[in-house]
């Protein structure tokens, strides 16, 4: 058990880089509120010349990513050219990724987004640009919101001086309140499920129930706080992996504690296997219930 726990801690402290391209990727989502209906395209300017498959144009016509070369690209040639010719005052790069922001009021870069970036909007009907300051990814799934209320698009002309001015501001919009409420709900539901299993196993002694409740509360708080941190920093696949691994570790820890203390609190102690069986069943039921509840209410799990 000690070796397993140490392995978990090492993996959490020192992230392991894998070359396989599977599983969910980090994302950056920019939502625009109070935006008008003018045709608008958007992109994220990157601090680096490339990220994942996205890169700045190298001057070769064959690598130009616009609808003239690739029908699925969001930009037509003229819009793509305007973005390519845009000169950022901080030297940030246009990586040839773009979105029609006027349709969904969103930029959703869901495959290897840049770590540090600027938000750049282009209005082709008036040939004007609007740019933000420098922002960075702060979570595995990063959310920002831009309030366009009061942004006078017509006042921004594309020239060497004004095209690089900061005109829009974004604020972090990760829903921490919902995450905290979900965390509390998961902990309470799990404790309730495991206490019901305890009653079904015939545990009625108040001291035994108090011990079971205390151990379950402590382990579930630790488990769910760790899983929230893992999900925040590493995403859903890491969450699922560590969910299984940490559940096994908790089962082993609880089994040992119950074998030691439940016998001392019982008038008629049972064999150690009984307490190990309870720990296994309680954790298995709570684990399975969590998966079912996650399908029913995905916002909680």
Coordinates of C-alpha atoms in Angstrom, one line a residue:
X1 CA 0.0 0.0 0.0
X2 CA 2.9 2.4 0.9
X3 CA 4.5 1.7 -2.5
X4 CA 1.2 2.4 -4.3
X5 CA 0.7 5.6 -2.4
X6 CA 4.2 6.8 -3.2
X7 CA 3.8 6.0 -6.9
X8 CA 0.6 8.0 -7.0
X9 CA 2.3 11.0 -5.3
X10 CA 5.3 10.8 -7.7
X11 CA 3.1 10.8 -10.7
X12 CA 1.1 13.8 -9.4
X13 CA 4.2 15.8 -8.6
X14 CA 6.2 15.0 -11.7
X15 CA 3.9 14.9 -14.8
X16 CA 4.8 12.3 -17.4
X17 CA 4.8 13.3 -21.0
X18 CA 3.5 10.7 -23.5
X19 CA 3.9 10.8 -27.2
X20 CA 0.6 9.1 -28.0
X21 CA -2.0 11.5 -29.4
X22 CA -5.1 10.1 -27.7
X23 CA -7.6 11.3 -25.1
X24 CA -8.9 14.8 -24.5
X25 CA -6.7 17.9 -25.1
X26 CA -6.4 21.1 -23.3
X27 CA -8.7 23.9 -24.6
X28 CA -9.1 27.7 -24.6
X29 CA -12.6 29.1 -25.0
X30 CA -13.4 32.8 -25.4
X31 CA -17.0 33.8 -25.1
X32 CA -18.2 37.2 -26.4
X33 CA -21.2 38.9 -24.8
X34 CA -23.0 42.0 -26.0
X35 CA -21.6 41.5 -29.5
X36 CA -23.3 43.0 -32.5
X37 CA -24.3 41.2 -35.7
X38 CA -21.5 42.5 -37.9
X39 CA -19.4 39.9 -39.7
X40 CA -16.5 39.2 -37.5
X41 CA -13.6 36.7 -37.6
X42 CA -11.4 35.9 -34.6
X43 CA -8.2 34.1 -33.7
X44 CA -5.7 33.8 -30.9
X45 CA -2.3 35.2 -31.5
X46 CA 0.5 33.0 -30.0
X47 CA 3.7 33.9 -28.2
X48 CA 5.3 31.1 -30.2
X49 CA 5.5 30.4 -33.9
X50 CA 3.7 27.1 -33.6
X51 CA 1.7 24.9 -31.3
X52 CA 0.7 21.3 -32.2
X53 CA -0.3 21.3 -35.9
X54 CA -0.9 25.1 -36.0
X55 CA 1.9 27.4 -37.1
X56 CA 2.6 30.8 -38.6
X57 CA 2.7 31.0 -42.4
X58 CA 6.2 30.3 -43.8
X59 CA 5.6 32.2 -47.1
X60 CA 4.9 29.0 -49.1
X61 CA 1.6 29.2 -51.0
X62 CA 0.9 25.5 -50.4
X63 CA 0.9 25.9 -46.6
X64 CA -1.5 28.9 -46.7
X65 CA -4.6 27.8 -44.7
X66 CA -7.6 29.6 -46.2
X67 CA -10.7 28.4 -48.0
X68 CA -9.0 28.8 -51.4
X69 CA -6.5 26.0 -50.5
X70 CA -8.7 24.1 -48.0
X71 CA -12.4 24.3 -48.3
X72 CA -13.0 23.6 -44.6
X73 CA -11.0 26.6 -43.4
X74 CA -12.9 29.4 -41.8
X75 CA -11.0 32.2 -43.7
X76 CA -11.3 33.2 -47.3
X77 CA -8.2 34.5 -48.9
X78 CA -8.7 38.2 -48.3
X79 CA -9.5 37.6 -44.6
X80 CA -6.5 35.2 -44.2
X81 CA -4.2 37.8 -45.9
X82 CA -5.4 40.5 -43.5
X83 CA -4.5 38.3 -40.5
X84 CA -1.2 37.3 -42.0
X85 CA -0.3 41.0 -42.6
X86 CA -1.3 42.1 -39.1
X87 CA 1.7 43.2 -37.1
X88 CA 1.5 42.8 -33.4
X89 CA 3.4 45.2 -31.2
X90 CA 4.5 42.4 -28.9
X91 CA 5.6 40.1 -31.8
X92 CA 2.8 37.5 -31.3
X93 CA 2.1 35.2 -34.2
X94 CA -1.0 34.4 -36.2
X95 CA -1.1 30.6 -36.5
X96 CA -3.6 30.4 -39.3
X97 CA -6.4 29.2 -37.0
X98 CA -9.7 31.2 -37.1
X99 CA -13.4 31.3 -36.3
X100 CA -16.4 33.1 -37.5
X101 CA -17.1 34.8 -34.2
X102 CA -20.3 36.5 -35.5
X103 CA -22.0 33.0 -35.7
X104 CA -21.5 31.5 -32.3
X105 CA -20.0 34.4 -30.4
X106 CA -17.1 32.2 -29.4
X107 CA -13.5 31.2 -30.1
X108 CA -13.0 27.6 -29.2
X109 CA -9.4 26.4 -29.6
X110 CA -9.7 22.8 -28.5
X111 CA -6.5 21.2 -29.9
X112 CA -3.1 22.3 -28.6
X113 CA -4.0 26.0 -27.9
X114 CA -1.2 28.5 -27.2
X115 CA -0.2 28.9 -23.6
X116 CA 0.1 32.7 -23.8
X117 CA -2.0 34.5 -26.3
X118 CA -3.8 37.6 -27.5
X119 CA -7.4 37.8 -28.7
X120 CA -7.6 39.3 -32.2
X121 CA -10.9 40.2 -34.0
X122 CA -11.2 41.3 -37.6
X123 CA -14.2 43.0 -39.2
X124 CA -13.8 42.6 -42.9
X125 CA -16.7 44.9 -43.9
X126 CA -14.8 47.8 -42.4
X127 CA -11.3 46.3 -42.5
X128 CA -10.8 47.0 -38.8
X129 CA -9.0 45.0 -36.1
X130 CA -9.6 44.8 -32.4
X131 CA -6.9 43.2 -30.1
X132 CA -6.7 42.4 -26.4
X133 CA -3.8 42.3 -24.0
X134 CA -1.8 39.2 -23.2
X135 CA -3.6 36.3 -21.4
X136 CA -2.6 32.7 -20.5
X137 CA -4.0 29.3 -19.9
X138 CA -4.8 28.9 -16.2
X139 CA -6.5 25.4 -16.3
X140 CA -6.7 22.3 -18.5
X141 CA -9.9 23.8 -19.9
X142 CA -9.5 27.6 -19.8
X143 CA -12.5 29.9 -20.1
X144 CA -12.5 33.7 -20.7
X145 CA -15.3 36.1 -21.4
X146 CA -15.1 39.3 -23.3
X147 CA -17.8 41.9 -22.8
X148 CA -18.1 43.9 -26.1
X149 CA -20.4 46.5 -24.7
X150 CA -18.9 49.9 -25.3
X151 CA -16.3 48.7 -27.7
X152 CA -16.5 51.2 -30.6
X153 CA -15.4 49.1 -33.5
X154 CA -15.6 51.9 -36.1
X155 CA -13.0 53.9 -34.2
X156 CA -10.2 51.3 -34.7
X157 CA -8.4 51.8 -38.0
X158 CA -5.9 49.3 -39.4
X159 CA -2.6 51.2 -39.5
X160 CA 0.8 50.7 -37.9
X161 CA -0.1 52.7 -34.8
X162 CA -3.7 51.8 -34.0
X163 CA -3.8 48.2 -35.2
X164 CA -1.8 47.1 -32.2
X165 CA -3.6 49.0 -29.5
X166 CA -5.3 47.1 -26.7
X167 CA -9.1 47.5 -27.3
X168 CA -10.8 44.7 -25.5
X169 CA -10.5 43.1 -22.1
X170 CA -11.2 39.5 -21.1
X171 CA -11.8 38.0 -17.7
X172 CA -11.5 34.5 -16.4
X173 CA -14.9 32.8 -16.4
X174 CA -14.2 29.3 -15.0
X175 CA -17.2 28.4 -12.9
X176 CA -15.5 27.9 -9.6
X177 CA -18.8 28.2 -7.7
X178 CA -20.4 25.2 -9.6
X179 CA -17.2 23.2 -9.1
X180 CA -17.2 23.8 -5.3
X181 CA -20.9 22.9 -5.1
X182 CA -20.3 19.7 -7.2
X183 CA -17.4 18.8 -4.9
X184 CA -19.6 19.1 -1.7
X185 CA -22.4 17.2 -3.4
X186 CA -20.1 14.3 -4.4
X187 CA -18.7 14.0 -0.9
X188 CA -22.1 14.0 0.8
X189 CA -23.6 11.5 -1.6
X190 CA -20.7 9.2 -1.3
X191 CA -20.7 9.3 2.5
X192 CA -24.5 8.7 2.5
X193 CA -24.1 5.7 0.2
X194 CA -21.3 4.1 2.2
X195 CA -23.2 4.6 5.5
X196 CA -26.3 2.8 4.0
X197 CA -24.0 -0.1 3.1
X198 CA -22.7 -0.1 6.7
X199 CA -26.3 -0.5 8.0
X200 CA -26.9 -3.3 5.5
X201 CA -23.8 -5.1 6.9
X202 CA -25.4 -4.9 10.4
X203 CA -23.2 -2.2 11.9
X204 CA -25.5 -0.6 14.5
X205 CA -23.1 0.3 17.3
X206 CA -22.9 4.1 17.7
X207 CA -19.1 4.0 18.1
X208 CA -18.8 1.9 15.0
X209 CA -21.0 4.2 13.0
X210 CA -19.1 7.2 14.2
X211 CA -15.8 5.6 13.2
X212 CA -17.2 4.6 9.8
X213 CA -18.6 8.1 9.3
X214 CA -15.3 9.8 10.3
X215 CA -13.1 7.5 8.1
X216 CA -15.5 7.9 5.1
X217 CA -15.6 11.7 5.5
X218 CA -11.8 12.0 5.7
X219 CA -11.1 9.7 2.8
X220 CA -13.8 11.2 0.6
X221 CA -12.8 14.7 1.2
X222 CA -9.2 13.9 0.4
X223 CA -10.2 11.8 -2.7
X224 CA -12.6 14.5 -4.1
X225 CA -10.3 17.4 -3.5
X226 CA -7.4 15.6 -5.2
X227 CA -9.7 14.6 -8.1
X228 CA -10.8 18.2 -8.5
X229 CA -7.2 19.4 -8.6
X230 CA -6.3 16.7 -11.1
X231 CA -9.3 17.5 -13.3
X232 CA -8.6 21.3 -13.2
X233 CA -4.9 20.9 -14.2
X234 CA -4.9 17.7 -16.3
X235 CA -8.4 17.1 -17.7
X236 CA -10.9 14.3 -17.7
X237 CA -8.7 11.4 -18.8
X238 CA -6.4 12.0 -15.9
X239 CA -9.4 12.4 -13.7
X240 CA -10.7 8.9 -14.6
X241 CA -7.3 7.3 -14.3
X242 CA -6.7 8.6 -10.8
X243 CA -10.3 8.1 -9.8
X244 CA -9.7 4.3 -10.2
X245 CA -6.2 4.4 -8.7
X246 CA -7.2 6.4 -5.7
X247 CA -10.3 4.4 -5.1
X248 CA -8.1 1.3 -4.9
X249 CA -5.8 3.0 -2.5
X250 CA -8.7 4.2 -0.3
X251 CA -10.2 0.6 -0.3
X252 CA -6.8 -0.7 1.0
X253 CA -6.5 2.0 3.6
X254 CA -10.0 1.7 4.9
X255 CA -9.8 -2.1 5.0
X256 CA -6.7 -1.9 7.3
X257 CA -8.3 0.7 9.6
X258 CA -11.5 -1.3 9.9
X259 CA -9.7 -4.5 10.7
X260 CA -7.9 -2.8 13.5
X261 CA -10.5 -0.5 15.0
X262 CA -13.8 -2.1 14.3
X263 CA -12.9 -5.2 16.3
X264 CA -12.0 -3.0 19.3
X265 CA -15.4 -1.3 19.1
X266 CA -17.4 -4.4 18.7
X267 CA -18.8 -6.6 21.5
X268 CA -18.7 -9.6 19.2
X269 CA -15.7 -9.0 16.8
X270 CA -15.9 -10.6 13.4
X271 CA -13.1 -12.0 11.3
X272 CA -10.9 -9.5 9.4
X273 CA -12.3 -10.8 6.1
X274 CA -15.7 -9.4 7.0
X275 CA -14.4 -5.8 7.5
X276 CA -12.3 -6.1 4.3
X277 CA -15.5 -7.3 2.5
X278 CA -17.4 -4.3 3.8
X279 CA -14.7 -1.9 2.6
X280 CA -14.7 -3.5 -0.8
X281 CA -18.5 -3.5 -1.2
X282 CA -18.9 0.1 0.2
X283 CA -16.3 1.5 -2.2
X284 CA -17.5 -0.6 -5.1
X285 CA -21.1 0.6 -4.6
X286 CA -20.1 4.2 -4.2
X287 CA -17.9 4.0 -7.3
X288 CA -20.6 2.4 -9.4
X289 CA -23.2 4.9 -8.1
X290 CA -20.9 7.7 -9.0
X291 CA -20.7 6.5 -12.6
X292 CA -24.5 6.2 -12.8
X293 CA -25.0 9.7 -11.3
X294 CA -22.4 11.1 -13.6
X295 CA -24.5 9.9 -16.6
X296 CA -27.7 11.3 -15.0
X297 CA -26.2 14.6 -13.7
X298 CA -22.9 15.2 -15.5
X299 CA -22.5 18.6 -13.9
X300 CA -21.9 17.0 -10.5
X301 CA -19.4 14.3 -11.4

